[in-house]
mmCIF file of C-alpha atoms and ligand atoms in Angstrom:
data_model
loop_
_atom_site.group_PDB
_atom_site.id
_atom_site.type_symbol
_atom_site.label_atom_id
_atom_site.label_comp_id
_atom_site.label_asym_id
_atom_site.label_seq_id
_atom_site.Cartn_x
_atom_site.Cartn_y
_atom_site.Cartn_z
ATOM 1 C CA ALA A 1433 11.545 -21.307 24.552
ATOM 2 C CA THR A 1434 14.917 -22.931 24.944
ATOM 3 C CA PRO A 1435 17.623 -21.130 22.997
ATOM 4 C CA THR A 1436 18.628 -24.320 21.144
ATOM 5 C CA ALA A 1437 15.183 -24.987 19.721
ATOM 6 C CA VAL A 1438 14.845 -21.386 18.605
ATOM 7 C CA MET A 1439 18.190 -21.664 16.865
ATOM 8 C CA VAL A 1440 16.926 -24.736 15.026
ATOM 9 C CA GLY A 1441 13.838 -22.858 13.899
ATOM 10 C CA THR A 1442 15.715 -19.789 12.780
ATOM 11 C CA GLY A 1443 18.361 -21.907 11.036
ATOM 12 C CA LEU A 1444 15.714 -23.751 9.021
ATOM 13 C CA GLY A 1445 14.113 -20.456 8.151
ATOM 14 C CA ALA A 1446 17.300 -19.050 6.705
ATOM 15 C CA GLU A 1447 17.406 -21.954 4.245
ATOM 16 C CA HIS A 1448 14.047 -20.772 2.922
ATOM 17 C CA GLY A 1449 14.993 -17.107 2.877
ATOM 18 C CA ILE A 1450 13.171 -16.418 6.145
ATOM 19 C CA LEU A 1451 15.078 -14.570 8.868
ATOM 20 C CA ILE A 1452 13.545 -14.849 12.344
ATOM 21 C CA LYS A 1453 14.899 -12.385 14.883
ATOM 22 C CA GLY A 1454 13.923 -13.854 18.228
ATOM 23 C CA GLY A 1455 12.125 -16.602 20.077
ATOM 24 C CA GLU A 1456 9.254 -14.433 21.240
ATOM 25 C CA SER A 1457 7.704 -14.120 17.800
ATOM 26 C CA LEU A 1458 7.757 -17.914 17.433
ATOM 27 C CA GLU A 1459 5.630 -18.235 20.537
ATOM 28 C CA LYS A 1460 3.132 -15.684 19.289
ATOM 29 C CA ALA A 1461 2.794 -17.531 15.994
ATOM 30 C CA TYR A 1462 1.259 -20.327 17.992
ATOM 31 C CA ARG A 1463 -1.731 -18.163 18.943
ATOM 32 C CA LEU A 1464 -1.989 -16.193 15.706
ATOM 33 C CA THR A 1465 -5.515 -15.437 14.417
ATOM 34 C CA SER A 1466 -5.035 -12.842 11.666
ATOM 35 C CA VAL A 1467 -2.601 -11.736 8.983
ATOM 36 C CA VAL A 1468 -2.804 -8.144 7.720
ATOM 37 C CA PHE A 1469 -1.027 -7.259 4.477
ATOM 38 C CA ASP A 1470 -0.072 -3.775 3.323
ATOM 39 C CA LYS A 1471 -1.254 -3.327 -0.276
ATOM 40 C CA THR A 1472 1.239 -1.189 -2.179
ATOM 41 C CA GLY A 1473 4.643 -2.809 -2.537
ATOM 42 C CA THR A 1474 3.627 -5.842 -0.473
ATOM 43 C CA LEU A 1475 0.612 -7.515 -2.122
ATOM 44 C CA THR A 1476 1.417 -5.568 -5.285
ATOM 45 C CA ARG A 1477 4.814 -5.124 -6.866
ATOM 46 C CA GLY A 1478 4.900 -1.442 -6.007
ATOM 47 C CA GLU A 1479 5.650 -0.480 -9.600
ATOM 48 C CA PRO A 1480 2.578 1.469 -10.683
ATOM 49 C CA GLU A 1481 2.109 2.355 -14.349
ATOM 50 C CA VAL A 1482 -0.143 4.982 -15.887
ATOM 51 C CA THR A 1483 -2.987 3.326 -17.809
ATOM 52 C CA ASP A 1484 -5.467 6.135 -18.534
ATOM 53 C CA ILE A 1485 -5.368 9.930 -18.757
ATOM 54 C CA LEU A 1486 -8.750 11.651 -18.959
ATOM 55 C CA ALA A 1487 -9.482 15.353 -19.362
ATOM 56 C CA ALA A 1488 -12.531 17.268 -18.171
ATOM 57 C CA GLU A 1489 -14.490 19.273 -20.741
ATOM 58 C CA GLY A 1490 -12.554 22.249 -22.055
ATOM 59 C CA THR A 1491 -9.087 20.797 -21.633
ATOM 60 C CA VAL A 1492 -6.909 18.019 -23.087
ATOM 61 C CA PRO A 1493 -5.061 15.020 -21.590
ATOM 62 C CA GLU A 1494 -1.662 16.512 -22.457
ATOM 63 C CA ARG A 1495 -2.383 19.558 -20.317
ATOM 64 C CA VAL A 1496 -3.523 17.331 -17.433
ATOM 65 C CA LEU A 1497 -0.293 15.347 -17.652
ATOM 66 C CA GLN A 1498 1.791 18.524 -17.924
ATOM 67 C CA THR A 1499 0.331 19.903 -14.681
ATOM 68 C CA ALA A 1500 0.655 16.499 -13.004
ATOM 69 C CA ILE A 1501 4.363 16.041 -13.793
ATOM 70 C CA SER A 1502 5.087 19.585 -12.667
ATOM 71 C CA LEU A 1503 3.617 18.799 -9.235
ATOM 72 C CA GLU A 1504 4.892 15.217 -9.025
ATOM 73 C CA SER A 1505 8.482 15.901 -10.029
ATOM 74 C CA ARG A 1506 8.851 17.311 -6.507
ATOM 75 C CA SER A 1507 7.336 14.263 -4.778
ATOM 76 C CA GLU A 1508 8.960 10.963 -3.838
ATOM 77 C CA HIS A 1509 5.729 8.953 -3.826
ATOM 78 C CA PRO A 1510 5.759 5.853 -6.110
ATOM 79 C CA LEU A 1511 2.658 7.167 -7.912
ATOM 80 C CA ALA A 1512 4.533 10.424 -8.551
ATOM 81 C CA GLN A 1513 7.470 8.602 -10.097
ATOM 82 C CA ALA A 1514 5.177 6.650 -12.436
ATOM 83 C CA ILE A 1515 3.456 9.858 -13.575
ATOM 84 C CA VAL A 1516 6.794 11.590 -14.197
ATOM 85 C CA VAL A 1517 8.016 8.595 -16.243
ATOM 86 C CA ARG A 1518 4.868 8.764 -18.399
ATOM 87 C CA GLY A 1519 5.350 12.501 -18.974
ATOM 88 C CA ARG A 1520 8.943 11.973 -20.020
ATOM 89 C CA SER A 1521 7.945 9.244 -22.469
ATOM 90 C CA GLU A 1522 5.532 11.726 -24.049
ATOM 91 C CA GLY A 1523 8.285 14.327 -24.349
ATOM 92 C CA LEU A 1524 6.891 16.669 -21.677
ATOM 93 C CA ALA A 1525 9.076 18.599 -19.234
ATOM 94 C CA PRO A 1526 7.874 19.844 -15.835
ATOM 95 C CA LEU A 1527 6.993 23.526 -15.416
ATOM 96 C CA ALA A 1528 8.418 25.581 -12.550
ATOM 97 C CA VAL A 1529 6.408 25.325 -9.340
ATOM 98 C CA GLU A 1530 6.285 27.545 -6.242
ATOM 99 C CA HIS A 1531 5.150 26.837 -2.679
ATOM 100 C CA PHE A 1532 5.195 23.054 -3.214
ATOM 101 C CA GLU A 1533 3.578 21.016 -0.435
ATOM 102 C CA ALA A 1534 3.426 17.214 -0.088
ATOM 103 C CA LEU A 1535 0.153 16.202 1.589
ATOM 104 C CA SER A 1536 0.807 12.859 3.246
ATOM 105 C CA GLY A 1537 -1.764 10.197 2.286
ATOM 106 C CA LEU A 1538 -3.539 12.688 0.021
ATOM 107 C CA GLY A 1539 -1.394 14.206 -2.749
ATOM 108 C CA THR A 1540 0.447 17.428 -3.529
ATOM 109 C CA ARG A 1541 -0.213 21.132 -3.931
ATOM 110 C CA ALA A 1542 1.695 24.045 -5.521
ATOM 111 C CA LEU A 1543 1.464 27.226 -7.567
ATOM 112 C CA ILE A 1544 2.232 26.889 -11.276
ATOM 113 C CA GLY A 1545 2.481 30.164 -13.186
ATOM 114 C CA GLY A 1546 0.662 31.809 -10.289
ATOM 115 C CA LYS A 1547 -2.281 29.355 -10.501
ATOM 116 C CA SER A 1548 -3.120 27.162 -7.533
ATOM 117 C CA CYS A 1549 -2.871 23.522 -8.545
ATOM 118 C CA LEU A 1550 -3.836 20.444 -6.577
ATOM 119 C CA LEU A 1551 -3.253 16.751 -7.272
ATOM 120 C CA GLY A 1552 -4.330 13.674 -5.372
ATOM 121 C CA ASN A 1553 -7.130 11.333 -4.405
ATOM 122 C CA LEU A 1554 -10.876 11.902 -4.281
ATOM 123 C CA ARG A 1555 -10.701 12.451 -0.534
ATOM 124 C CA LEU A 1556 -8.357 15.418 -1.066
ATOM 125 C CA MET A 1557 -10.609 16.853 -3.786
ATOM 126 C CA HIS A 1558 -13.634 16.610 -1.452
ATOM 127 C CA GLN A 1559 -11.665 18.053 1.446
ATOM 128 C CA GLU A 1560 -10.581 21.055 -0.649
ATOM 129 C CA ARG A 1561 -14.064 21.410 -2.160
ATOM 130 C CA MET A 1562 -12.914 21.091 -5.772
ATOM 131 C CA ASP A 1563 -15.559 21.062 -8.492
ATOM 132 C CA LEU A 1564 -15.314 17.468 -9.754
ATOM 133 C CA GLN A 1565 -16.658 18.162 -13.269
ATOM 134 C CA GLY A 1566 -18.455 14.808 -13.234
ATOM 135 C CA LEU A 1567 -15.181 12.885 -13.152
ATOM 136 C CA ASP A 1568 -16.089 11.146 -9.869
ATOM 137 C CA ARG A 1569 -18.130 8.656 -11.915
ATOM 138 C CA ARG A 1570 -15.051 7.790 -13.976
ATOM 139 C CA VAL A 1571 -13.073 7.355 -10.751
ATOM 140 C CA ALA A 1572 -15.641 4.822 -9.471
ATOM 141 C CA ASP A 1573 -15.404 3.003 -12.792
ATOM 142 C CA LEU A 1574 -11.603 2.795 -12.887
ATOM 143 C CA ALA A 1575 -11.325 1.992 -9.176
ATOM 144 C CA GLY A 1576 -13.709 -0.930 -9.759
ATOM 145 C CA GLN A 1577 -11.007 -2.326 -12.052
ATOM 146 C CA GLY A 1578 -8.450 -2.104 -9.236
ATOM 147 C CA LYS A 1579 -6.831 1.054 -10.630
ATOM 148 C CA THR A 1580 -5.655 3.934 -8.441
ATOM 149 C CA CYS A 1581 -6.946 7.342 -9.551
ATOM 150 C CA VAL A 1582 -5.077 10.609 -9.160
ATOM 151 C CA LEU A 1583 -7.112 13.734 -9.851
ATOM 152 C CA VAL A 1584 -5.631 17.010 -11.079
ATOM 153 C CA ALA A 1585 -7.220 20.393 -10.327
ATOM 154 C CA GLU A 1586 -6.490 24.000 -11.241
ATOM 155 C CA GLU A 1587 -8.040 27.040 -9.593
ATOM 156 C CA GLY A 1588 -10.761 25.128 -7.745
ATOM 157 C CA ARG A 1589 -11.801 22.854 -10.585
ATOM 158 C CA VAL A 1590 -10.791 19.305 -11.515
ATOM 159 C CA THR A 1591 -9.228 19.288 -14.990
ATOM 160 C CA GLY A 1592 -8.612 15.581 -15.349
ATOM 161 C CA LEU A 1593 -7.552 12.308 -13.883
ATOM 162 C CA ILE A 1594 -4.730 9.843 -14.234
ATOM 163 C CA ALA A 1595 -5.341 6.152 -13.503
ATOM 164 C CA LEU A 1596 -2.518 3.829 -12.519
ATOM 165 C CA SER A 1597 -2.311 0.104 -12.149
ATOM 166 C CA ASP A 1598 0.028 -1.749 -9.820
ATOM 167 C CA VAL A 1599 0.024 -5.481 -10.575
ATOM 168 C CA PRO A 1600 -0.354 -7.949 -7.660
ATOM 169 C CA ARG A 1601 2.666 -10.160 -6.992
ATOM 170 C CA GLU A 1602 2.288 -13.547 -8.631
ATOM 171 C CA SER A 1603 2.542 -15.326 -5.283
ATOM 172 C CA ALA A 1604 -0.106 -13.190 -3.541
ATOM 173 C CA LYS A 1605 -3.201 -15.233 -4.358
ATOM 174 C CA GLU A 1606 -1.647 -18.536 -3.342
ATOM 175 C CA ALA A 1607 -0.226 -17.106 -0.111
ATOM 176 C CA VAL A 1608 -3.669 -15.778 0.867
ATOM 177 C CA ALA A 1609 -5.332 -19.112 0.039
ATOM 178 C CA GLU A 1610 -2.798 -21.039 2.154
ATOM 179 C CA LEU A 1611 -3.280 -18.732 5.135
ATOM 180 C CA LYS A 1612 -7.070 -18.986 4.899
ATOM 181 C CA ALA A 1613 -6.850 -22.776 4.574
ATOM 182 C CA SER A 1614 -4.979 -22.899 7.866
ATOM 183 C CA GLY A 1615 -7.850 -21.048 9.522
ATOM 184 C CA LEU A 1616 -6.386 -17.540 9.665
ATOM 185 C CA ARG A 1617 -8.231 -14.336 8.857
ATOM 186 C CA VAL A 1618 -6.578 -12.327 6.087
ATOM 187 C CA ALA A 1619 -6.929 -8.556 5.712
ATOM 188 C CA MET A 1620 -5.484 -5.781 3.551
ATOM 189 C CA ILE A 1621 -4.531 -2.328 4.854
ATOM 190 C CA THR A 1622 -3.924 0.641 2.561
ATOM 191 C CA GLY A 1623 -4.094 4.368 2.150
ATOM 192 C CA ASP A 1624 -5.670 3.817 -1.241
ATOM 193 C CA ASN A 1625 -9.328 4.266 -2.146
ATOM 194 C CA LEU A 1626 -11.844 1.689 -0.833
ATOM 195 C CA ASN A 1627 -13.144 0.721 -4.297
ATOM 196 C CA THR A 1628 -9.624 0.196 -5.667
ATOM 197 C CA ALA A 1629 -8.574 -1.832 -2.641
ATOM 198 C CA SER A 1630 -11.768 -3.923 -2.718
ATOM 199 C CA ALA A 1631 -11.258 -4.772 -6.394
ATOM 200 C CA ILE A 1632 -7.708 -5.994 -5.710
ATOM 201 C CA GLY A 1633 -8.902 -7.806 -2.573
ATOM 202 C CA ARG A 1634 -11.504 -9.621 -4.672
ATOM 203 C CA GLN A 1635 -8.834 -10.750 -7.148
ATOM 204 C CA LEU A 1636 -6.726 -12.140 -4.320
ATOM 205 C CA GLY A 1637 -9.456 -13.656 -2.144
ATOM 206 C CA ILE A 1638 -9.056 -11.167 0.717
ATOM 207 C CA ASP A 1639 -12.374 -10.384 2.404
ATOM 208 C CA GLN A 1640 -11.434 -7.828 5.021
ATOM 209 C CA ILE A 1641 -10.344 -4.474 3.560
ATOM 210 C CA LEU A 1642 -9.044 -1.593 5.676
ATOM 211 C CA ALA A 1643 -8.820 1.238 3.111
ATOM 212 C CA GLU A 1644 -8.223 4.991 3.126
ATOM 213 C CA VAL A 1645 -6.107 4.606 6.252
ATOM 214 C CA MET A 1646 -3.854 7.643 6.664
ATOM 215 C CA PRO A 1647 -0.121 6.819 6.996
ATOM 216 C CA GLY A 1648 -0.065 7.644 10.723
ATOM 217 C CA ASP A 1649 -3.116 5.499 11.464
ATOM 218 C CA LYS A 1650 -1.976 2.041 10.331
ATOM 219 C CA ALA A 1651 -0.651 1.131 13.794
ATOM 220 C CA ARG A 1652 -3.917 2.222 15.401
ATOM 221 C CA GLU A 1653 -5.857 -0.097 13.067
ATOM 222 C CA ILE A 1654 -3.639 -3.017 14.138
ATOM 223 C CA ARG A 1655 -4.236 -2.197 17.805
ATOM 224 C CA ARG A 1656 -7.985 -2.044 17.149
ATOM 225 C CA LEU A 1657 -7.883 -5.635 15.831
ATOM 226 C CA GLN A 1658 -5.885 -6.657 18.911
ATOM 227 C CA GLN A 1659 -8.510 -5.074 21.167
ATOM 228 C CA GLU A 1660 -11.058 -7.329 19.456
ATOM 229 C CA GLY A 1661 -8.982 -10.211 20.784
ATOM 230 C CA GLN A 1662 -7.072 -11.001 17.605
ATOM 231 C CA ILE A 1663 -3.403 -11.956 17.550
ATOM 232 C CA VAL A 1664 -2.091 -10.157 14.514
ATOM 233 C CA ALA A 1665 0.782 -10.585 12.086
ATOM 234 C CA MET A 1666 1.413 -7.539 9.885
ATOM 235 C CA VAL A 1667 3.255 -7.859 6.573
ATOM 236 C CA GLY A 1668 4.693 -4.671 5.068
ATOM 237 C CA ASP A 1669 7.494 -3.122 3.073
ATOM 238 C CA GLY A 1670 7.485 0.636 3.488
ATOM 239 C CA ILE A 1671 8.759 3.302 5.852
ATOM 240 C CA ASN A 1672 5.162 4.169 6.758
ATOM 241 C CA ASP A 1673 4.511 0.521 7.707
ATOM 242 C CA ALA A 1674 7.122 0.559 10.492
ATOM 243 C CA PRO A 1675 4.807 1.635 13.360
ATOM 244 C CA ALA A 1676 2.243 -1.021 12.342
ATOM 245 C CA LEU A 1677 4.958 -3.690 12.118
ATOM 246 C CA THR A 1678 6.045 -2.778 15.635
ATOM 247 C CA SER A 1679 2.476 -2.736 17.001
ATOM 248 C CA ALA A 1680 1.612 -6.129 15.517
ATOM 249 C CA ASP A 1681 2.223 -9.294 17.548
ATOM 250 C CA ILE A 1682 4.449 -10.424 14.700
ATOM 251 C CA GLY A 1683 5.927 -7.923 12.225
ATOM 252 C CA ILE A 1684 6.965 -9.381 8.896
ATOM 253 C CA ALA A 1685 8.986 -7.249 6.455
ATOM 254 C CA ILE A 1686 9.468 -8.283 2.883
ATOM 255 C CA GLY A 1687 13.100 -8.279 1.807
ATOM 256 C CA ALA A 1688 12.664 -5.941 -1.119
ATOM 257 C CA GLY A 1689 11.395 -3.431 1.455
ATOM 258 C CA THR A 1690 13.026 -0.516 3.203
ATOM 259 C CA ASP A 1691 15.615 -0.803 6.002
ATOM 260 C CA VAL A 1692 13.194 0.949 8.340
ATOM 261 C CA ALA A 1693 10.566 -1.773 7.802
ATOM 262 C CA ILE A 1694 13.147 -4.542 8.295
ATOM 263 C CA GLU A 1695 14.360 -2.861 11.486
ATOM 264 C CA ALA A 1696 10.797 -2.749 12.870
ATOM 265 C CA SER A 1697 10.023 -6.407 12.130
ATOM 266 C CA ASP A 1698 10.449 -9.774 13.885
ATOM 267 C CA ILE A 1699 10.684 -11.736 10.649
ATOM 268 C CA THR A 1700 12.241 -10.678 7.351
ATOM 269 C CA LEU A 1701 11.488 -12.438 4.091
ATOM 270 C CA MET A 1702 14.511 -12.288 1.805
ATOM 271 C CA THR A 1703 12.497 -12.281 -1.417
ATOM 272 C CA GLY A 1704 9.187 -10.879 -2.629
ATOM 273 C CA ASP A 1705 7.651 -14.373 -2.734
ATOM 274 C CA LEU A 1706 4.667 -14.054 -0.403
ATOM 275 C CA ARG A 1707 4.316 -17.831 0.013
ATOM 276 C CA ALA A 1708 7.110 -17.368 2.526
ATOM 277 C CA VAL A 1709 4.499 -15.838 4.882
ATOM 278 C CA PRO A 1710 2.524 -19.082 5.451
ATOM 279 C CA ARG A 1711 5.845 -20.946 5.394
ATOM 280 C CA ALA A 1712 7.294 -18.734 8.146
ATOM 281 C CA ILE A 1713 4.172 -19.260 10.258
ATOM 282 C CA ARG A 1714 4.313 -23.051 9.745
ATOM 283 C CA LEU A 1715 7.986 -23.042 10.622
ATOM 284 C CA SER A 1716 7.276 -21.170 13.840
ATOM 285 C CA LEU A 1717 4.565 -23.677 14.803
ATOM 286 C CA GLU A 1718 6.847 -26.632 14.089
ATOM 287 C CA THR A 1719 9.638 -25.105 16.130
ATOM 288 C CA MET A 1720 7.251 -24.547 19.037
ATOM 289 C CA LYS A 1721 6.196 -28.216 18.895
ATOM 290 C CA VAL A 1722 9.846 -29.240 19.203
ATOM 291 C CA ILE A 1723 10.199 -27.012 22.255
ATOM 292 C CA ARG A 1724 6.978 -28.081 24.021
HETATM 293 P P1 ADP B 2591 -0.288 3.127 0.614
HETATM 294 O O1 ADP B 2591 -0.820 2.821 1.973
HETATM 295 O O2 ADP B 2591 -1.103 2.422 -0.451
HETATM 296 O O3 ADP B 2591 1.178 2.838 0.473
HETATM 297 P P2 ADP B 2591 -0.021 6.111 0.862
HETATM 298 O O4 ADP B 2591 -0.431 6.291 2.282
HETATM 299 O O5 ADP B 2591 1.380 6.363 0.488
HETATM 300 O O6 ADP B 2591 -0.560 4.684 0.287
HETATM 301 O O7 ADP B 2591 -0.924 7.056 -0.021
HETATM 302 C C1 ADP B 2591 -2.310 6.942 0.040
HETATM 303 C C2 ADP B 2591 -2.963 7.640 -1.115
HETATM 304 O O8 ADP B 2591 -2.620 9.034 -1.090
HETATM 305 C C3 ADP B 2591 -2.524 7.154 -2.463
HETATM 306 O O9 ADP B 2591 -3.242 6.032 -2.898
HETATM 307 C C4 ADP B 2591 -2.831 8.373 -3.318
HETATM 308 O O10 ADP B 2591 -4.195 8.394 -3.652
HETATM 309 C C5 ADP B 2591 -2.564 9.550 -2.397
HETATM 310 N N1 ADP B 2591 -1.244 10.181 -2.595
HETATM 311 C C6 ADP B 2591 -0.337 10.460 -1.645
HETATM 312 N N2 ADP B 2591 0.742 11.086 -2.155
HETATM 313 C C7 ADP B 2591 0.524 11.204 -3.485
HETATM 314 C C8 ADP B 2591 1.273 11.748 -4.571
HETATM 315 N N3 ADP B 2591 2.447 12.342 -4.433
HETATM 316 N N4 ADP B 2591 0.729 11.651 -5.794
HETATM 317 C C9 ADP B 2591 -0.465 11.066 -5.970
HETATM 318 N N5 ADP B 2591 -1.220 10.553 -4.992
HETATM 319 C C10 ADP B 2591 -0.747 10.619 -3.759
HETATM 320 MG MG1 MG B 2592 3.684 -0.421 0.935
#
């Protein structure tokens, strides 16, 4: 690519809130086959809210929430913040915890009043062999509605669950439709549960769902698609998306995202409007035509 033409392309992009770092990504856009979106904070707003609190037999929702906020007040995860906010609005204060551990991609663990408490997804509960008290059926139900479920357990037994909903960005559905109309494959990648991710994917018209991907494995999933011969753009916002953004042929960070994600990307979108993704790809193609 001649430097002048690339300048033209990047200059036009800036007018639309699209920052393109270099010429190389423009050339790759030409051969692009797939766009992979991170779910939380990218396709969704990343502002989860608690919608349901259920208790297993023999306990009450307030107790479930009390244990949950005690564990989550030590975590920085967006789900944790939403749970803490809900507890506060119900006038609950966290209890003292000991031996707190954040379990990346799974949940949290600690001692509360000498009792071992565990909080997180179904995978964690299976892994730690918790007695599910029949709540796995409720999880399937809520996940089918696109909600994320966080289970709470004390002393080896699940005591309840908290469901959260994170609304898709308004522009998500249209962005996906535009990309598909131009012949690209669209996929979603997430650490969240497969049923939850599939329900959101259905709402947005995304057919390929890569779910329950541990934070360290997102980049490997991108490389797997590349080994199948796909040329991949990855769109993400978070710190844990950075390796995947770097591995992708084109990394696209959304502007509301973290500095780390922006650093790792070739293209930065200044706003959370996802229609800028097909626009950025079109812009790259047009710029390449000028050059060729
Ligand atoms: P994503 O890829 O959607 O951003 P993460 O990798 O951060 O997700 O987390 C994946 C899953 O791990 C979450 O959907 C949740 O089930 C679980 N999880 C991780 N940390 C926590 C936490 N502190 N509280 C509740 N759930 C958690
Ligand atoms: Mg994210």
